[in-house]
PDB file of C-alpha atoms in Angstrom:
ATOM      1  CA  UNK A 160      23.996  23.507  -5.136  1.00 35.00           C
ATOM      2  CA  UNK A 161      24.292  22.346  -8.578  1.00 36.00           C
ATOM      3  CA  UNK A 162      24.212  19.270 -10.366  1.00 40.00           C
ATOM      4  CA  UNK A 163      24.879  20.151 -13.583  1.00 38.00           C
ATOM      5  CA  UNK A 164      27.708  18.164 -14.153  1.00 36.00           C
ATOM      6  CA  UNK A 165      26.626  15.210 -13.748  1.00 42.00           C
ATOM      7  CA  UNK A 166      25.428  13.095 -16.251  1.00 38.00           C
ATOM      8  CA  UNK A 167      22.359  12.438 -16.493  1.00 41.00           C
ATOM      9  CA  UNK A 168      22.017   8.881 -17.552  1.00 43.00           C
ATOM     10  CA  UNK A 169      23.712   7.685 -14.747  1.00 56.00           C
ATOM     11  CA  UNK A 170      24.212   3.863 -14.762  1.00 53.00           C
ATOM     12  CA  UNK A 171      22.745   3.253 -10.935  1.00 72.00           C
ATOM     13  CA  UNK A 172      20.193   0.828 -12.772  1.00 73.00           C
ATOM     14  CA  UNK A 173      23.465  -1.562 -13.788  1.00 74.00           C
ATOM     15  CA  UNK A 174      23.159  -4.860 -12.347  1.00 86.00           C
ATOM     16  CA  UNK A 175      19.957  -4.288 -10.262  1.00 93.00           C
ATOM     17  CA  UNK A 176      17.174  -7.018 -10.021  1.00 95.00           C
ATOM     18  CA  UNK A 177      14.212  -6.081 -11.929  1.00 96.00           C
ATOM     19  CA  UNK A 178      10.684  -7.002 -12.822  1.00 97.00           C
ATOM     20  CA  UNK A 179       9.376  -6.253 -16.104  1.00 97.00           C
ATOM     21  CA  UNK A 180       5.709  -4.762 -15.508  1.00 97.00           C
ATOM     22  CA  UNK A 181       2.840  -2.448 -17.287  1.00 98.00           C
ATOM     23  CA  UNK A 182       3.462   1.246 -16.647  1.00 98.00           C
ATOM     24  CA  UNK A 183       0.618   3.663 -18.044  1.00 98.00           C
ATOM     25  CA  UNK A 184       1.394   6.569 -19.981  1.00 98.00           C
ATOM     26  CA  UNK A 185      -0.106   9.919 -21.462  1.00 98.00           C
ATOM     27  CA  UNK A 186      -0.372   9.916 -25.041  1.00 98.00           C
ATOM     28  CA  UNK A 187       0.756  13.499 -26.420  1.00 97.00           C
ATOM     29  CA  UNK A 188      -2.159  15.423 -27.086  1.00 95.00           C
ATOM     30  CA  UNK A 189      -2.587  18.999 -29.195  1.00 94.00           C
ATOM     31  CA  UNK A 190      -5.592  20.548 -26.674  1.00 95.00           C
ATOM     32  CA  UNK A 191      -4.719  20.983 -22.806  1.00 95.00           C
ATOM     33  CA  UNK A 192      -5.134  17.604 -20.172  1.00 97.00           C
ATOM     34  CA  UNK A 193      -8.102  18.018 -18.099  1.00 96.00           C
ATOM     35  CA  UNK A 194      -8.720  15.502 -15.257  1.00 95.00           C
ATOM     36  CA  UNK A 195     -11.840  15.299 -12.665  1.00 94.00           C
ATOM     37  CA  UNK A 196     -11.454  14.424  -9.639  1.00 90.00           C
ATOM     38  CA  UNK A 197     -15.177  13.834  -9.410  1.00 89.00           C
ATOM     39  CA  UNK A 198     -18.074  12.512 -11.301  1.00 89.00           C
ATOM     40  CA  UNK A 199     -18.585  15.248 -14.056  1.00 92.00           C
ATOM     41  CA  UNK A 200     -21.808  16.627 -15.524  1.00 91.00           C
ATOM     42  CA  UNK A 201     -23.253  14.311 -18.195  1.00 92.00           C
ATOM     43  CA  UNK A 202     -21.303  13.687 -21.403  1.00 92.00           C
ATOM     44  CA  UNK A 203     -18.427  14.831 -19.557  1.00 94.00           C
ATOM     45  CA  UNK A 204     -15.334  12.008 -19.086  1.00 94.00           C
ATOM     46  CA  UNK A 205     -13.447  11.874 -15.882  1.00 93.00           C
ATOM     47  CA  UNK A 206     -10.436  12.708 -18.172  1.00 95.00           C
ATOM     48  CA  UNK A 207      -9.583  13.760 -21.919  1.00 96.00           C
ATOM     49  CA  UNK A 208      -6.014  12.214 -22.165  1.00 96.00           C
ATOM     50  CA  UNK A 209      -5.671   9.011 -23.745  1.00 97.00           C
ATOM     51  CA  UNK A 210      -3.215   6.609 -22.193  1.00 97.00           C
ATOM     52  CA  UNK A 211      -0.968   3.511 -23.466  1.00 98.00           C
ATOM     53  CA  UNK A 212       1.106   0.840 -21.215  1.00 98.00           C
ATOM     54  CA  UNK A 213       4.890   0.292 -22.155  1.00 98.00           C
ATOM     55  CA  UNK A 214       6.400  -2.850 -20.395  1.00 98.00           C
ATOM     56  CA  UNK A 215       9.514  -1.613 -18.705  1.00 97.00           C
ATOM     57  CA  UNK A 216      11.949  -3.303 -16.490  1.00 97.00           C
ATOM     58  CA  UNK A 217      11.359  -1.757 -12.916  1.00 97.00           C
ATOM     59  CA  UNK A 218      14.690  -1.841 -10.836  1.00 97.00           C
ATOM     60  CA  UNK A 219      14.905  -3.057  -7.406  1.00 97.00           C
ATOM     61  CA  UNK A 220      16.541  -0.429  -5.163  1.00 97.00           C
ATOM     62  CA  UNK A 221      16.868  -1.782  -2.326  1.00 96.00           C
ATOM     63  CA  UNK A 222      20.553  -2.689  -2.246  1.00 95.00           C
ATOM     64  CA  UNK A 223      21.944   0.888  -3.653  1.00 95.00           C
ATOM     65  CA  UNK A 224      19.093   2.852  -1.295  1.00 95.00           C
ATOM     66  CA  UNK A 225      22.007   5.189   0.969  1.00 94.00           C
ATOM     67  CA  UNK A 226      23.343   6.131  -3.068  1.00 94.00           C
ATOM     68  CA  UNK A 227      20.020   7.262  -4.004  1.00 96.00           C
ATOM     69  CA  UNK A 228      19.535  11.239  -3.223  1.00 96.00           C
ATOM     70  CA  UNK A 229      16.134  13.209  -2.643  1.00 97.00           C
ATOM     71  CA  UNK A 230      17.619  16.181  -4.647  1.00 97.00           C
ATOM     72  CA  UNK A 231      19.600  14.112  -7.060  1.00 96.00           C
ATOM     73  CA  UNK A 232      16.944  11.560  -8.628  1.00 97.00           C
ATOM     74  CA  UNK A 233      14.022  12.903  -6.589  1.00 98.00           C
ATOM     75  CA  UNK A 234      13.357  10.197  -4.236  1.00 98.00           C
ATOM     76  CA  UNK A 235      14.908   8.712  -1.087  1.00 98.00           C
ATOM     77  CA  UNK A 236      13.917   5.645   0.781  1.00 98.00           C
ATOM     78  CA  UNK A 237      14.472   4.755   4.706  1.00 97.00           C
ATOM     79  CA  UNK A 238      13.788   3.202   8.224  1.00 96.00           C
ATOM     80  CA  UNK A 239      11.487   4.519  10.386  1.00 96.00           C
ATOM     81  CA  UNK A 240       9.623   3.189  12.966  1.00 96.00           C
ATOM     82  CA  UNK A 241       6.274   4.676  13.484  1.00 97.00           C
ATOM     83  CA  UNK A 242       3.801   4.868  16.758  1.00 97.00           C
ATOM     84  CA  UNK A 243       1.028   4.808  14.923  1.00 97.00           C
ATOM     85  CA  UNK A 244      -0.927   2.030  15.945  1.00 96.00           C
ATOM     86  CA  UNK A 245      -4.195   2.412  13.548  1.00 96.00           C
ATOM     87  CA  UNK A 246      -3.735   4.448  10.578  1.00 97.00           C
ATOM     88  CA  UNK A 247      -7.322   4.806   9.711  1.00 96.00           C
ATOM     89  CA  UNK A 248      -7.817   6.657  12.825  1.00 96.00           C
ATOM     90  CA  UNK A 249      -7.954  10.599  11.825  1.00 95.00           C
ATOM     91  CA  UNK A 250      -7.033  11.875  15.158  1.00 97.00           C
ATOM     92  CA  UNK A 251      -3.928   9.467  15.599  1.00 98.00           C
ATOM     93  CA  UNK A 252      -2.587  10.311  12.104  1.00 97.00           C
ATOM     94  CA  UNK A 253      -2.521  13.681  13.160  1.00 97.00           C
ATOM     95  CA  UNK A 254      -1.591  13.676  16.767  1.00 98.00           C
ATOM     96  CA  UNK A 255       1.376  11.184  15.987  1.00 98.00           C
ATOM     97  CA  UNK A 256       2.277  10.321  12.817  1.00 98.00           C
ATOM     98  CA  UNK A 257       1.668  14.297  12.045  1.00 98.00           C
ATOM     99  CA  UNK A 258       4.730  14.988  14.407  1.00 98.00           C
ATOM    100  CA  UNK A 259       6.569  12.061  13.738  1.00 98.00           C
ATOM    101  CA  UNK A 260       6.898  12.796   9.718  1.00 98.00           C
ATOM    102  CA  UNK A 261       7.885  16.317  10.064  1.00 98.00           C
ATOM    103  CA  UNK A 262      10.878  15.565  12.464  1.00 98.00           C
ATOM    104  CA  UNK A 263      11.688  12.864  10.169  1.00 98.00           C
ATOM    105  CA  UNK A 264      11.577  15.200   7.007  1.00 98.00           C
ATOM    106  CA  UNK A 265      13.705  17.938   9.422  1.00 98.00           C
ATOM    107  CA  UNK A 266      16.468  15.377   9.593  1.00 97.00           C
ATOM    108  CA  UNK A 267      16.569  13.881   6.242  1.00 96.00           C
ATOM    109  CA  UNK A 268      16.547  17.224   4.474  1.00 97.00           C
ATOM    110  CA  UNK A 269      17.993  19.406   6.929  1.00 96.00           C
ATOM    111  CA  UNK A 270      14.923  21.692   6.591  1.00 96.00           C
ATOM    112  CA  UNK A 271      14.125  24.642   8.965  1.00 95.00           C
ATOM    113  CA  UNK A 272      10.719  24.534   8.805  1.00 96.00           C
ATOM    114  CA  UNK A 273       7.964  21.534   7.690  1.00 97.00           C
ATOM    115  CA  UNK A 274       4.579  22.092   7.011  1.00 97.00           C
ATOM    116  CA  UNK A 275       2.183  18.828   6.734  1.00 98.00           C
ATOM    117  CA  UNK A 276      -0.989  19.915   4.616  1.00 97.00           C
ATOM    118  CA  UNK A 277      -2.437  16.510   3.251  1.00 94.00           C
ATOM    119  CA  UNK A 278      -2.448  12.885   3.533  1.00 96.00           C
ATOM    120  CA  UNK A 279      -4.127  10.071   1.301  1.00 96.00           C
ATOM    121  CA  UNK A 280      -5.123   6.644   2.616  1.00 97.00           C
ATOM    122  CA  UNK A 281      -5.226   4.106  -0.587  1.00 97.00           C
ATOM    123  CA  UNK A 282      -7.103   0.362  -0.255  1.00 95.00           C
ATOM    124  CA  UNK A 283      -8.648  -0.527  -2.940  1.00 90.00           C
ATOM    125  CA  UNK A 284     -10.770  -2.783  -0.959  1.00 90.00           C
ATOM    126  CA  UNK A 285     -11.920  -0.044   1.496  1.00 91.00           C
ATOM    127  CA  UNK A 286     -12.598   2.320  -1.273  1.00 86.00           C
ATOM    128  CA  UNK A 287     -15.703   3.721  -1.475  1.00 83.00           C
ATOM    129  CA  UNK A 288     -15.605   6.830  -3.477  1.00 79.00           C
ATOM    130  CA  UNK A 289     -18.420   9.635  -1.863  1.00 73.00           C
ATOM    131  CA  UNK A 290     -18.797   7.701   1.449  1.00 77.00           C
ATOM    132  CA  UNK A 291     -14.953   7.802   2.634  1.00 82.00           C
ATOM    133  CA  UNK A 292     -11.503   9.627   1.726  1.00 83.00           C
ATOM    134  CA  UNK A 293      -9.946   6.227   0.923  1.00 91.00           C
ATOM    135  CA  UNK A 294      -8.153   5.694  -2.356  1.00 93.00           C
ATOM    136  CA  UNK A 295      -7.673   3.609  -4.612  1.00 93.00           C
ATOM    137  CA  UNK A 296      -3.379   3.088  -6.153  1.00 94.00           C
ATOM    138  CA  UNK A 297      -2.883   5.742  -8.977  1.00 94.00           C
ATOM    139  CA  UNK A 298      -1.902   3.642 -12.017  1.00 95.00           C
ATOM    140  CA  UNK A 299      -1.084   6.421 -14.411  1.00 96.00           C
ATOM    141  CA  UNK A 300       2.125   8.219 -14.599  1.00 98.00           C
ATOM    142  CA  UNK A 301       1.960  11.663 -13.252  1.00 98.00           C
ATOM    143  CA  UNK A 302       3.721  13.668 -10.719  1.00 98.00           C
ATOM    144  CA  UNK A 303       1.157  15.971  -8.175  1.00 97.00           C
ATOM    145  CA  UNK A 304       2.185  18.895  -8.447  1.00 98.00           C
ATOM    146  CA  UNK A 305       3.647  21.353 -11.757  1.00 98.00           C
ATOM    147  CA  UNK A 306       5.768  24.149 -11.888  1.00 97.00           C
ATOM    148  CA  UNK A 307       3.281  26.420 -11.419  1.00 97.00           C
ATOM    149  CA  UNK A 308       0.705  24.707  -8.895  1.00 98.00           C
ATOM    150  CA  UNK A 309       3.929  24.309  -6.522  1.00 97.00           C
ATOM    151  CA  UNK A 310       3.782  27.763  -5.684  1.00 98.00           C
ATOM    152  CA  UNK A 311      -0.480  28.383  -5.806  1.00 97.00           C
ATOM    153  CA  UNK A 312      -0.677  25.491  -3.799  1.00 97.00           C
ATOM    154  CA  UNK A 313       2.064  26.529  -1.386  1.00 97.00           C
ATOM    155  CA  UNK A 314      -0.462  29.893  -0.705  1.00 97.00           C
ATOM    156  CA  UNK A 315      -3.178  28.657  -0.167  1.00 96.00           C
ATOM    157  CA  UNK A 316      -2.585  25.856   1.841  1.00 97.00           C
ATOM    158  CA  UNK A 317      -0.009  27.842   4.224  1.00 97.00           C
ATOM    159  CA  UNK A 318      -3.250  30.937   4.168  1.00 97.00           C
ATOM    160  CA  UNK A 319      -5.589  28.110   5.266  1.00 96.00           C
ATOM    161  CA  UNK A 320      -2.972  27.426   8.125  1.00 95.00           C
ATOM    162  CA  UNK A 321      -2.667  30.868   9.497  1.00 95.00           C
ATOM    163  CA  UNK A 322       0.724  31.046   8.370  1.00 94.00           C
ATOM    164  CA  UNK A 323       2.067  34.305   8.505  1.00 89.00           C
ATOM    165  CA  UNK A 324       4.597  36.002   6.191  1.00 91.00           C
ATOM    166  CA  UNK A 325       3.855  33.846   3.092  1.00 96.00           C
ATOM    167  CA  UNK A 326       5.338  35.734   0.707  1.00 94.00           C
ATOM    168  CA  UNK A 327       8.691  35.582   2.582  1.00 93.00           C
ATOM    169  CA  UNK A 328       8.562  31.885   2.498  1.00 94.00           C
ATOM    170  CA  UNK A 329       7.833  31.138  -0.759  1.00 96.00           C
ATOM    171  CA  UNK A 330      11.051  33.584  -1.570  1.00 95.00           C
ATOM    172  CA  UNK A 331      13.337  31.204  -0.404  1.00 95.00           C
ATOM    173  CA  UNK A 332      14.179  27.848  -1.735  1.00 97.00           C
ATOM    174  CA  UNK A 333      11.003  25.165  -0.962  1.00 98.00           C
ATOM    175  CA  UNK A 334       9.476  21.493  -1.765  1.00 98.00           C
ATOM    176  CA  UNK A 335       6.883  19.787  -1.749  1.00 98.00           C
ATOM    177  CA  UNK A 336       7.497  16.392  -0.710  1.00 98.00           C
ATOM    178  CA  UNK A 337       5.500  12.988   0.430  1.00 98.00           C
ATOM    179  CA  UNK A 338       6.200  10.960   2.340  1.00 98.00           C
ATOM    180  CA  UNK A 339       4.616   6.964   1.017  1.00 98.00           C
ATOM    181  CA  UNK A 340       4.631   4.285   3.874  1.00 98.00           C
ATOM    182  CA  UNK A 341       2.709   0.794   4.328  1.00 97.00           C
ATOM    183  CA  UNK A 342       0.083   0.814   6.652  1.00 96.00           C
ATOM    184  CA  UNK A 343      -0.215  -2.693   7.041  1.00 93.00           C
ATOM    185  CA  UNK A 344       1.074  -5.607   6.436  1.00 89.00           C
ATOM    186  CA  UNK A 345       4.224  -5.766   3.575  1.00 95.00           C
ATOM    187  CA  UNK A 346       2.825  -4.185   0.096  1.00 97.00           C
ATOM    188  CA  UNK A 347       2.631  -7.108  -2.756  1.00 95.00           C
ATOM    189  CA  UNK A 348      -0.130  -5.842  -4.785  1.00 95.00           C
ATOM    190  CA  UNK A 349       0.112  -2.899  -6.332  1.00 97.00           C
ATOM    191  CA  UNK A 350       3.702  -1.635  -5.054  1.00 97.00           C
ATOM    192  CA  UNK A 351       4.802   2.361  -6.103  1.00 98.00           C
ATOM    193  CA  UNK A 352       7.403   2.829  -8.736  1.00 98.00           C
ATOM    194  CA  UNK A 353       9.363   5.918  -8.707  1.00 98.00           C
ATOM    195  CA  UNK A 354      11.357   7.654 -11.947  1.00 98.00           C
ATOM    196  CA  UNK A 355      14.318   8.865 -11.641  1.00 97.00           C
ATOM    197  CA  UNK A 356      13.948  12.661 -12.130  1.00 97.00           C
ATOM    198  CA  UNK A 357      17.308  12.973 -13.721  1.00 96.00           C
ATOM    199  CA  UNK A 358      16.106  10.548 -16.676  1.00 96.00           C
ATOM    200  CA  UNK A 359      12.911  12.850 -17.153  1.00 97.00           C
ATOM    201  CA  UNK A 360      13.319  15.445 -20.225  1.00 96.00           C
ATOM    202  CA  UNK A 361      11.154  18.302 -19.956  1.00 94.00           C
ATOM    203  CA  UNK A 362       8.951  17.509 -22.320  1.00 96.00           C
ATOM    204  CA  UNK A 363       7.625  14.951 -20.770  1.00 98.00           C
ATOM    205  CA  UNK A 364       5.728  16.450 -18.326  1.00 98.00           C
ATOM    206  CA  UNK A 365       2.488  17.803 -19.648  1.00 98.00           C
ATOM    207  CA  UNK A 366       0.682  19.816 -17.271  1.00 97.00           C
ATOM    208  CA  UNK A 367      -3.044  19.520 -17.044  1.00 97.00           C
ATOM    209  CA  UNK A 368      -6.325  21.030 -14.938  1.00 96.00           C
ATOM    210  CA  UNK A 369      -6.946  19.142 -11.680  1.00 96.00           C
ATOM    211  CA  UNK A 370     -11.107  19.985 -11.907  1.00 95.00           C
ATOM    212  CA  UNK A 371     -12.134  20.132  -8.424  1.00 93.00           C
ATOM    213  CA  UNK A 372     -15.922  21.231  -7.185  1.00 92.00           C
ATOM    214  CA  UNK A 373     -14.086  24.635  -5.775  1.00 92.00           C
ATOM    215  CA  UNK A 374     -11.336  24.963  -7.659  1.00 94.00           C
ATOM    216  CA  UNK A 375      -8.664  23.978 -10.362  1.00 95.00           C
ATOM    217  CA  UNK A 376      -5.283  22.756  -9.413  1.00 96.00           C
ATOM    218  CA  UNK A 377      -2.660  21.584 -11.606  1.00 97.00           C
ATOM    219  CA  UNK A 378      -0.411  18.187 -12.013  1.00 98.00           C
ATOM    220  CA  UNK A 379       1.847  16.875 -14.591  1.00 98.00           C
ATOM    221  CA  UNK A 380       0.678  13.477 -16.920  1.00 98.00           C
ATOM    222  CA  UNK A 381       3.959  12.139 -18.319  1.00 98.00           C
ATOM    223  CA  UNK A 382       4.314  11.087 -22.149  1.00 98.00           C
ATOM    224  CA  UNK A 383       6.607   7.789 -22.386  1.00 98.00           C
ATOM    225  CA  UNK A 384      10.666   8.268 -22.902  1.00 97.00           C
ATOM    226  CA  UNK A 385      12.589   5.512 -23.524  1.00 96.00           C
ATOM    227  CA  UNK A 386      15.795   7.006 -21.408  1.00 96.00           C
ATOM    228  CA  UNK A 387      13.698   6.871 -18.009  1.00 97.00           C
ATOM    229  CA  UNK A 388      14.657   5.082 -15.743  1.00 97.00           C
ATOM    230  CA  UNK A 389      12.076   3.056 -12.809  1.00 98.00           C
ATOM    231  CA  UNK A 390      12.712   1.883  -9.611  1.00 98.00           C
ATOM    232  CA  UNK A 391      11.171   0.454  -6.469  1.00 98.00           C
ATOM    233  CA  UNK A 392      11.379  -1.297  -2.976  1.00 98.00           C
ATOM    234  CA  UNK A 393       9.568  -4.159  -2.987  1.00 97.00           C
ATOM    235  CA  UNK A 394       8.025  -5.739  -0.067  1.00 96.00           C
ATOM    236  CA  UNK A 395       7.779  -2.338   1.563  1.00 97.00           C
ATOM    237  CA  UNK A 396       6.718  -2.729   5.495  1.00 95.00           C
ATOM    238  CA  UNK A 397       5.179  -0.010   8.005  1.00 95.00           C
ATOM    239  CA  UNK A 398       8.678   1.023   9.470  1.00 96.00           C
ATOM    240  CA  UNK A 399      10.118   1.959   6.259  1.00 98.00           C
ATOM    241  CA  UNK A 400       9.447   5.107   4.585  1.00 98.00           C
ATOM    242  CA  UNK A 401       9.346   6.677   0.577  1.00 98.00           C
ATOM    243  CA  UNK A 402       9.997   9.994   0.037  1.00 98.00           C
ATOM    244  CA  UNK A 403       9.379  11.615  -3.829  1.00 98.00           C
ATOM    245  CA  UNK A 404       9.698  15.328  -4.548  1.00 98.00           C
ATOM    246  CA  UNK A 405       6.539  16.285  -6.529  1.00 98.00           C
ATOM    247  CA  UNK A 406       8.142  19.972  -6.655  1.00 98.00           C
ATOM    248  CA  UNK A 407      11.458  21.831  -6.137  1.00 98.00           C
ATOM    249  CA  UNK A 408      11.315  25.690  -6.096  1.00 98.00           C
ATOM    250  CA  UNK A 409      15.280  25.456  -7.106  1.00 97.00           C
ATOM    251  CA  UNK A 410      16.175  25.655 -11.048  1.00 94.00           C
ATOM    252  CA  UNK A 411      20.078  25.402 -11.054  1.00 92.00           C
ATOM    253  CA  UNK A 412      20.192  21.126 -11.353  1.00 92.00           C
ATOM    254  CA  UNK A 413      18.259  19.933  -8.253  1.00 96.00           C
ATOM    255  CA  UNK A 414      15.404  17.161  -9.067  1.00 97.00           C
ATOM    256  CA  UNK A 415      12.535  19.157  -9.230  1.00 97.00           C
ATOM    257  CA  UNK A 416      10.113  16.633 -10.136  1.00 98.00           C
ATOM    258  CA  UNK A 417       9.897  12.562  -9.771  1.00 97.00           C
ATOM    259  CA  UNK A 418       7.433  11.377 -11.555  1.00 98.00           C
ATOM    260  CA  UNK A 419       5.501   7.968 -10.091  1.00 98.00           C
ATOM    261  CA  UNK A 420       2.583   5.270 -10.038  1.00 98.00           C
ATOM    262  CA  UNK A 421       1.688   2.536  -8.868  1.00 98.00           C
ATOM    263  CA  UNK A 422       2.314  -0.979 -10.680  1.00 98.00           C
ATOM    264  CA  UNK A 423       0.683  -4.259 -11.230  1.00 96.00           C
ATOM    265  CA  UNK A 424       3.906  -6.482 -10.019  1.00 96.00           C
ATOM    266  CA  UNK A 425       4.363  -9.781 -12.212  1.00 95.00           C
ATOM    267  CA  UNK A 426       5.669 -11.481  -9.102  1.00 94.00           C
ATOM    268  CA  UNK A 427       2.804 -10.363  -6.871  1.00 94.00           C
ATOM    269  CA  UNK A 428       0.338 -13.482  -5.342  1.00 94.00           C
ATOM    270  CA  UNK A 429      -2.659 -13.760  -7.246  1.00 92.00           C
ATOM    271  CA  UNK A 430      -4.347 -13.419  -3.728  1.00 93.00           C
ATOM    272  CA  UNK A 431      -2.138 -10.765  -2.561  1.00 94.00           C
ATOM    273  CA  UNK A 432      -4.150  -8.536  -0.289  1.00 94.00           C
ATOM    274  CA  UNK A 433      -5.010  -4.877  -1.351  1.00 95.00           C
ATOM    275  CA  UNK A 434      -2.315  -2.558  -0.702  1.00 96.00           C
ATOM    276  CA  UNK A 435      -2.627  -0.337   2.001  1.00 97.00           C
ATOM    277  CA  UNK A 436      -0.892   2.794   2.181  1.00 98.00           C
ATOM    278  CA  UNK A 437      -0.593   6.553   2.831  1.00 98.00           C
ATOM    279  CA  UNK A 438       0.874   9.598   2.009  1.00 98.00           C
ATOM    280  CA  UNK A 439       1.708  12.799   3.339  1.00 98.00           C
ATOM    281  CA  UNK A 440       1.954  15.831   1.432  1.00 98.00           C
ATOM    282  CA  UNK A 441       4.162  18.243   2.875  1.00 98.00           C
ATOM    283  CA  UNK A 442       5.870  21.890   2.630  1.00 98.00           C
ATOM    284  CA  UNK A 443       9.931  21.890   3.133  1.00 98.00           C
ATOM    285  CA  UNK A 444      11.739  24.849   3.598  1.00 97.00           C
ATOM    286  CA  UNK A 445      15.149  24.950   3.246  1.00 96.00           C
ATOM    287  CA  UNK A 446      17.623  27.490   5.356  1.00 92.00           C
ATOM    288  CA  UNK A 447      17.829  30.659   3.702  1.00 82.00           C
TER     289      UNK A 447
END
């Protein structure tokens, strides 16, 4: 499949609502991005980019959502009604919601196989970084995973799983997608704002070292471009879900790459609750 001949400032932003909020961007930078993902030794900071808001107009897609294609401008939005009673229960996420996301990823991609290897619980008034695994929103352009730490990540992730002929799957086409839902009650504060991967040059994406305490992985800052284009679904509620392709093993046109964060929304309460979300990370593999 190719969409090469398409153009690629597509006018699906044209007479869309919008807010007009504070979106955080890499500064271009001669050495290479490093980011912690921990405290660091001493004299050490947590990351050597140097960031810089733009104020953008952020478009509301909820009324041209069935236009809007996971392998034309990287994202896709839908229904879906969950089981899930309490997300902050370990065992349920992965006993049903687990299950639930991978059917839901088999039907909206038409993927043969799906293989669920993470998931990220954000609140930033739960967040208590070294006592629990919740998050805080990411408010810094980026995209998770790069070119490169699609395919590393894909191995050892599927190794730690038991997976068997690896190298056969990663020969055939494969993405890594999540899948972004409320937990809770409708998102106000905070809400996630998706780029349109078609509007992304490829200079914009500047890879950088995830610094873990075991390893290094890899994700993309972005570097501002006045031709992207932002959109989101505001008022998002637990039976809806976002999906963004952080990686595309296909070259020929496909969105490879959607590049997100979350947003401080103009219109939000000033006593909006903190949003609560979560993520899946997941493996699709497309029919040979």
């Amino acid at each position: 499949m190719s969409l090469d001949s398409q153009v690629l400032d597509r006018p699906i932003s044209q007479n869309l609502p919008s807010v007009e909020a504070n979106l955080t961007y890499l500064i271009p930078m001669a050495e290479k991005l490093i980011n912690y993902t921990y405290e660091p030794p001493a004299g050490i900071p947590r990351s050597n980019g140097t960031y810089q808001t733009h104020k953008l107009p952020i478009y509301n897609a909820r009324s041209i959502s069935k236009n809007i294609l996971l392998d034309r401008e990287g994202f896709a939005f839908t229904r879906h009604q969950t089981h899930v009673s309490n997300f902050y229960d370990e065992d349920e996420v992965r006993r049903v919601y687990y299950p639930e996301a991978e059917q839901l990823l088999k039907d909206v991609t038409g993927a043969t196989q799906v293989v669920i290897f993470d998931h990220t619980l954000r609140n930033a008034g739960q967040s208590k970084p070294g006592e629990n695994n919740i998050k805080e929103p990411a408010k810094q352009v980026h995209n998770d995973f790069t070119a490169k730490s699609g395919y590393t990540r894909a191995r050892r992730e599927l190794a730690a799983q038991g997976i068997e002929n690896i190298d056969t799957l990663l020969q055939q086409r494969f993405a890594i997608i999540n899948v972004w839902r409320a937990i809770a009650q409708p998102i106000q504060e905070s809400p996630l704002a998706v780029c349109d991967a078609q509007s992304i040059g490829p200079t914009d994406l500047v890879a950088g070292d995830l610094m873990y305490r075991d390893r290094v992985g890899e994700t993309y800052g972005v570097t501002y471009n006045s031709q992207h284009q932002w959109f989101y679904f505001p008022q998002m509620h637990r039976d809806e879900a976002l999906f963004i392709k952080c990686f595309d093993s296909a070259e020929d046109g496909i969105a490879r790459f959607a590049a997100h964060t979350a947003f401080e929304d103009p219109t939000s309460p000033a006593d909006a609750p903190p949003r609560e979300s979560i993520e899946l990370r997941t493996f699709v593999f497309y029919p040979a």
